[in-house]
Each structure stands twice: as C-alpha cells, then as structure tokens.
mmCIF file of C-alpha atoms in Angstrom:
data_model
loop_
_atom_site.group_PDB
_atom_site.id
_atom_site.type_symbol
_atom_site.label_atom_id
_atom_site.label_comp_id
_atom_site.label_asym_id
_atom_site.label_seq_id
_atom_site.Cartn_x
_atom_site.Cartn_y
_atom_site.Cartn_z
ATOM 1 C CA UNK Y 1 -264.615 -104.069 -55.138
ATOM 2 C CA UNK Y 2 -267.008 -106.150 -57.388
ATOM 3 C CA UNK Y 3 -267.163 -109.432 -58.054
ATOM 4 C CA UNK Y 4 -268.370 -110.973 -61.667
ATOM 5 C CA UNK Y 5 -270.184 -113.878 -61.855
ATOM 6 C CA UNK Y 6 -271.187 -116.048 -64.685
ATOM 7 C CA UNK Y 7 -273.242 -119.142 -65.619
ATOM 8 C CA UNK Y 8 -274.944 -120.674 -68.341
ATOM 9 C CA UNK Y 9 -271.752 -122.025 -70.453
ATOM 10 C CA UNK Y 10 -272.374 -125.926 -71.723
ATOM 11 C CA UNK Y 11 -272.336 -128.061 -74.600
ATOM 12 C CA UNK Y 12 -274.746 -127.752 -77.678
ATOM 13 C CA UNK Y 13 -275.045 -128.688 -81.206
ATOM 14 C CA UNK Y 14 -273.798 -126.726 -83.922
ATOM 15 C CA UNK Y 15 -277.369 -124.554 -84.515
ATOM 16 C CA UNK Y 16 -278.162 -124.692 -80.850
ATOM 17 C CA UNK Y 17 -278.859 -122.000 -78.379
ATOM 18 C CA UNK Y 18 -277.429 -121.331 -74.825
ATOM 19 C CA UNK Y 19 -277.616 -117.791 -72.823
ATOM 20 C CA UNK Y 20 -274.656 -116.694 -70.857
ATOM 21 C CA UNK Y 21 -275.472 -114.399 -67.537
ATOM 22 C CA UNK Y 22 -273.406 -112.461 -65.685
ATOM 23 C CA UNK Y 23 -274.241 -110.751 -62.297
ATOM 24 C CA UNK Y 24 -272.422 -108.396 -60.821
ATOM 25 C CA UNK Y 25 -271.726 -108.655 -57.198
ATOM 26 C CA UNK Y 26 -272.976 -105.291 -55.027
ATOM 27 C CA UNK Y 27 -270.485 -102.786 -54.762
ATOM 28 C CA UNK Y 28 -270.007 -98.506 -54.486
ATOM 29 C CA UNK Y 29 -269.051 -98.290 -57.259
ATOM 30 C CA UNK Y 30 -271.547 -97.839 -60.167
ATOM 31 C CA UNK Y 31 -271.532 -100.435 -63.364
ATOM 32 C CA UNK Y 32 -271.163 -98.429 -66.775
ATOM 33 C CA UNK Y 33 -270.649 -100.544 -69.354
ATOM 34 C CA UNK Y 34 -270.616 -104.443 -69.632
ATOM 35 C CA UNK Y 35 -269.713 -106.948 -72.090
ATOM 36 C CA UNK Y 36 -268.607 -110.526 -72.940
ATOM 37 C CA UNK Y 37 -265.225 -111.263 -74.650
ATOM 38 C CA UNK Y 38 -264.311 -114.436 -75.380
ATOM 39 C CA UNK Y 39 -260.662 -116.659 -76.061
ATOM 40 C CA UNK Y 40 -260.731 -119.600 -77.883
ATOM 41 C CA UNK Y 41 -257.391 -122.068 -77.224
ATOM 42 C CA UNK Y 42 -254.470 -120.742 -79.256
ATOM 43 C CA UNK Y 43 -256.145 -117.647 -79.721
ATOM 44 C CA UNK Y 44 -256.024 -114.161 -78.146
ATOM 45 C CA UNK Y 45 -259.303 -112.724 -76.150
ATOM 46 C CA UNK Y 46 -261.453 -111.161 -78.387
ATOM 47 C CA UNK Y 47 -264.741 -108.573 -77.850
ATOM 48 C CA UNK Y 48 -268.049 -110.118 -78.627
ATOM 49 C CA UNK Y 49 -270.491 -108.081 -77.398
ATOM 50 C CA UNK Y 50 -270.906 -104.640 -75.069
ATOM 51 C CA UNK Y 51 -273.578 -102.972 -74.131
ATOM 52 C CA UNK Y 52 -274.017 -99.018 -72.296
ATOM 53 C CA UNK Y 53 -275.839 -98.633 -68.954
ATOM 54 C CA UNK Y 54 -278.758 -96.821 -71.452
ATOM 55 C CA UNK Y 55 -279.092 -99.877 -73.381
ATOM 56 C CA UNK Y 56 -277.053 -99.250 -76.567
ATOM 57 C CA UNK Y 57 -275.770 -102.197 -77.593
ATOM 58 C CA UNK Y 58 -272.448 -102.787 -80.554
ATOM 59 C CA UNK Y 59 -271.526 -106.420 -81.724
ATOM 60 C CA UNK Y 60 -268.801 -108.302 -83.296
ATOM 61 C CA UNK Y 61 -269.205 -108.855 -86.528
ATOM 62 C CA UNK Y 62 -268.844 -112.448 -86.448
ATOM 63 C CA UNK Y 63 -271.889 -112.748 -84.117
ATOM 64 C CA UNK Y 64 -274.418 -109.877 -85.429
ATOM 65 C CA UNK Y 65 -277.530 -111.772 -86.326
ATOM 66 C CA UNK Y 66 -276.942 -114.429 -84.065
ATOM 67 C CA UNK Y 67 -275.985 -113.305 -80.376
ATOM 68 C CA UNK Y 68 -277.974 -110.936 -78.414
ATOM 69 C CA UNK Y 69 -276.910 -108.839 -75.374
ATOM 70 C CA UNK Y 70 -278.982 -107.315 -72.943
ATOM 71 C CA UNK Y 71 -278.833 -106.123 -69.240
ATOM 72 C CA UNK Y 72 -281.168 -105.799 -66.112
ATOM 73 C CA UNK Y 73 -279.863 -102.924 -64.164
ATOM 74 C CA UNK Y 74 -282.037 -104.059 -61.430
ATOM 75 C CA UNK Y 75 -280.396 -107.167 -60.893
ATOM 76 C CA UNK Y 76 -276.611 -105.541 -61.810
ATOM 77 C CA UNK Y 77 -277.108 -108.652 -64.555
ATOM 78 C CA UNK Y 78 -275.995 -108.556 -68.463
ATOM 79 C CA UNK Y 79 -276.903 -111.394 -70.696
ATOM 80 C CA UNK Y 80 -275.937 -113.179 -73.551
ATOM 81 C CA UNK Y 81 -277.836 -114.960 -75.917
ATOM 82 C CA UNK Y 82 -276.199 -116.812 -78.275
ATOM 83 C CA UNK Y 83 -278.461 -118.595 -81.603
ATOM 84 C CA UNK Y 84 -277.483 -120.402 -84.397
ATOM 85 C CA UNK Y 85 -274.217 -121.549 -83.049
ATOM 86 C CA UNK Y 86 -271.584 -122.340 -84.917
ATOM 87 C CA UNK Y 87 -268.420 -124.455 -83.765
ATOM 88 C CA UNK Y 88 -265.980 -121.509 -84.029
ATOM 89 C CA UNK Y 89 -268.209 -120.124 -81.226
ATOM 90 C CA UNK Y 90 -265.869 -122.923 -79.039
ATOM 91 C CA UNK Y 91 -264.622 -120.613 -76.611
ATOM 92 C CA UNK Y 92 -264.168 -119.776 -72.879
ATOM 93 C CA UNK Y 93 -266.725 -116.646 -72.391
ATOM 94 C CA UNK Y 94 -265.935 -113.977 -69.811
ATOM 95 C CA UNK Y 95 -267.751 -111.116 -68.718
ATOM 96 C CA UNK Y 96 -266.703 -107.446 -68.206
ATOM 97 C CA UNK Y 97 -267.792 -104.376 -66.783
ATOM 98 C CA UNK Y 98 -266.224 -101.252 -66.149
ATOM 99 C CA UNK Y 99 -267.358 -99.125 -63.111
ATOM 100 C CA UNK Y 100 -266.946 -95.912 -61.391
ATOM 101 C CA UNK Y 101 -267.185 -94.138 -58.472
ATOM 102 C CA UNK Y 102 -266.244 -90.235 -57.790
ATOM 103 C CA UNK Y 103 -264.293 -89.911 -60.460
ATOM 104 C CA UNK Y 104 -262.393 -93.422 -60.089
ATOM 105 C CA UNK Y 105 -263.192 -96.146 -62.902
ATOM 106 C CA UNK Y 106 -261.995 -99.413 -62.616
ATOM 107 C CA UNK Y 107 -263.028 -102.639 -64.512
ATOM 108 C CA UNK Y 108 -263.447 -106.220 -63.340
ATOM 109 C CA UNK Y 109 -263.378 -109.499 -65.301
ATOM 110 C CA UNK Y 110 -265.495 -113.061 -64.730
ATOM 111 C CA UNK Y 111 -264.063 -116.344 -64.435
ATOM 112 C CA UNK Y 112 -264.890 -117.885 -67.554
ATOM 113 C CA UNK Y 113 -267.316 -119.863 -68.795
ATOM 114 C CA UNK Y 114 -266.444 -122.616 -71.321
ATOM 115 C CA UNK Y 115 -269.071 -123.121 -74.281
ATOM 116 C CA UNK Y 116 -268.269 -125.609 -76.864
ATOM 117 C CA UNK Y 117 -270.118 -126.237 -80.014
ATOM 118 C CA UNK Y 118 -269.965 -129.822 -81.618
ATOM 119 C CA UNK Y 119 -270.606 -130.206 -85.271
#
C-alpha cells in the first residue's frame, strides 16, 4: 500500500542538530496526517511530533522549543528537525502516517532510524 521511508538519524553532541525525513512511497491512497514517534531502549514508543495535511502542527512537550515538524505535500515528505539536543533524545525515530482512500484509512509505520546524543 505505502511504503515509509526515513533517513537522516546519526550521532551528535548533546546541543547538536540533525533533521529526520520521511518520504512516503506513491500509493492510492491519500496521506492525512504524519508524524514521528520515537522508543528509547527499555522504554515504550512514545509521540513526538504530528502534523495535519493543512499544516497544523502539535508537539510533545518534552521537545516544544526544540524540534520542528514540517511536510512537503509535493514530495509526500514530512520532516523533523531536531535543535538543542539533549541525550534523552537517544532514541530509535520512526515515522507515521495515516492514509485513506474511499472511505478506507489505514496507517503505515517507517523502519526506524536510530539517533543518539552523547554528552
């Protein structure tokens, strides 16, 4: 149906930057709303960041201020940009979307993307 497919995880520096993208593979179904969750080890997956088809975006509260989300509809792409890490931001970071077509909605999940923040 769609495939989800991210890049941009690394290593940085506590107070770095890195930007997470996540394009969405073409598919009939439309792409509603996307976001990034992340899971950190031990821990269960948490929501980060989302963001509507019309641009309205709603953040964790441990990341408002630092991480920004943003999409291309164009290019079926959603972004993260994530400043002023800190290394609780150590986490594998996957992408979602939910879709839709004639009344069906489905969602789909990324692979992962590990980004890990030394101190």
């Amino acid at each position: 149906q769609v495939q989800l497919v991210e890049s941009g995880g690394g290593l940085v520096q506590a107070g770095g930057s890195l930007t997470l993208s996540c394009a969405a593979s073409r598919s009939a179904f439309s792409l509603n709303a996307m976001g990034w969750y992340r899971q950190a080890a031990g821990k269960q997956r948490e929501l980060v960041a989302a963001i509507t088809s019309a641009g309205s975006a709603n953040y964790a509260d441990f990341v408002k201020g630092r991480f920004t989300i943003s999409r291309d509809n164009a290019k079926s792409t959603v972004y993260l940009r994530m400043n002023s890490l800190k290394p609780e931001d150590t986490a594998v970071y996957y992408c979602h979307a939910d879709l839709s077509r004639l009344g069906v909605t489905i969602d789909a999940w990324g692979q992962g993307t590990q980004v890990f923040v030394s101190s």
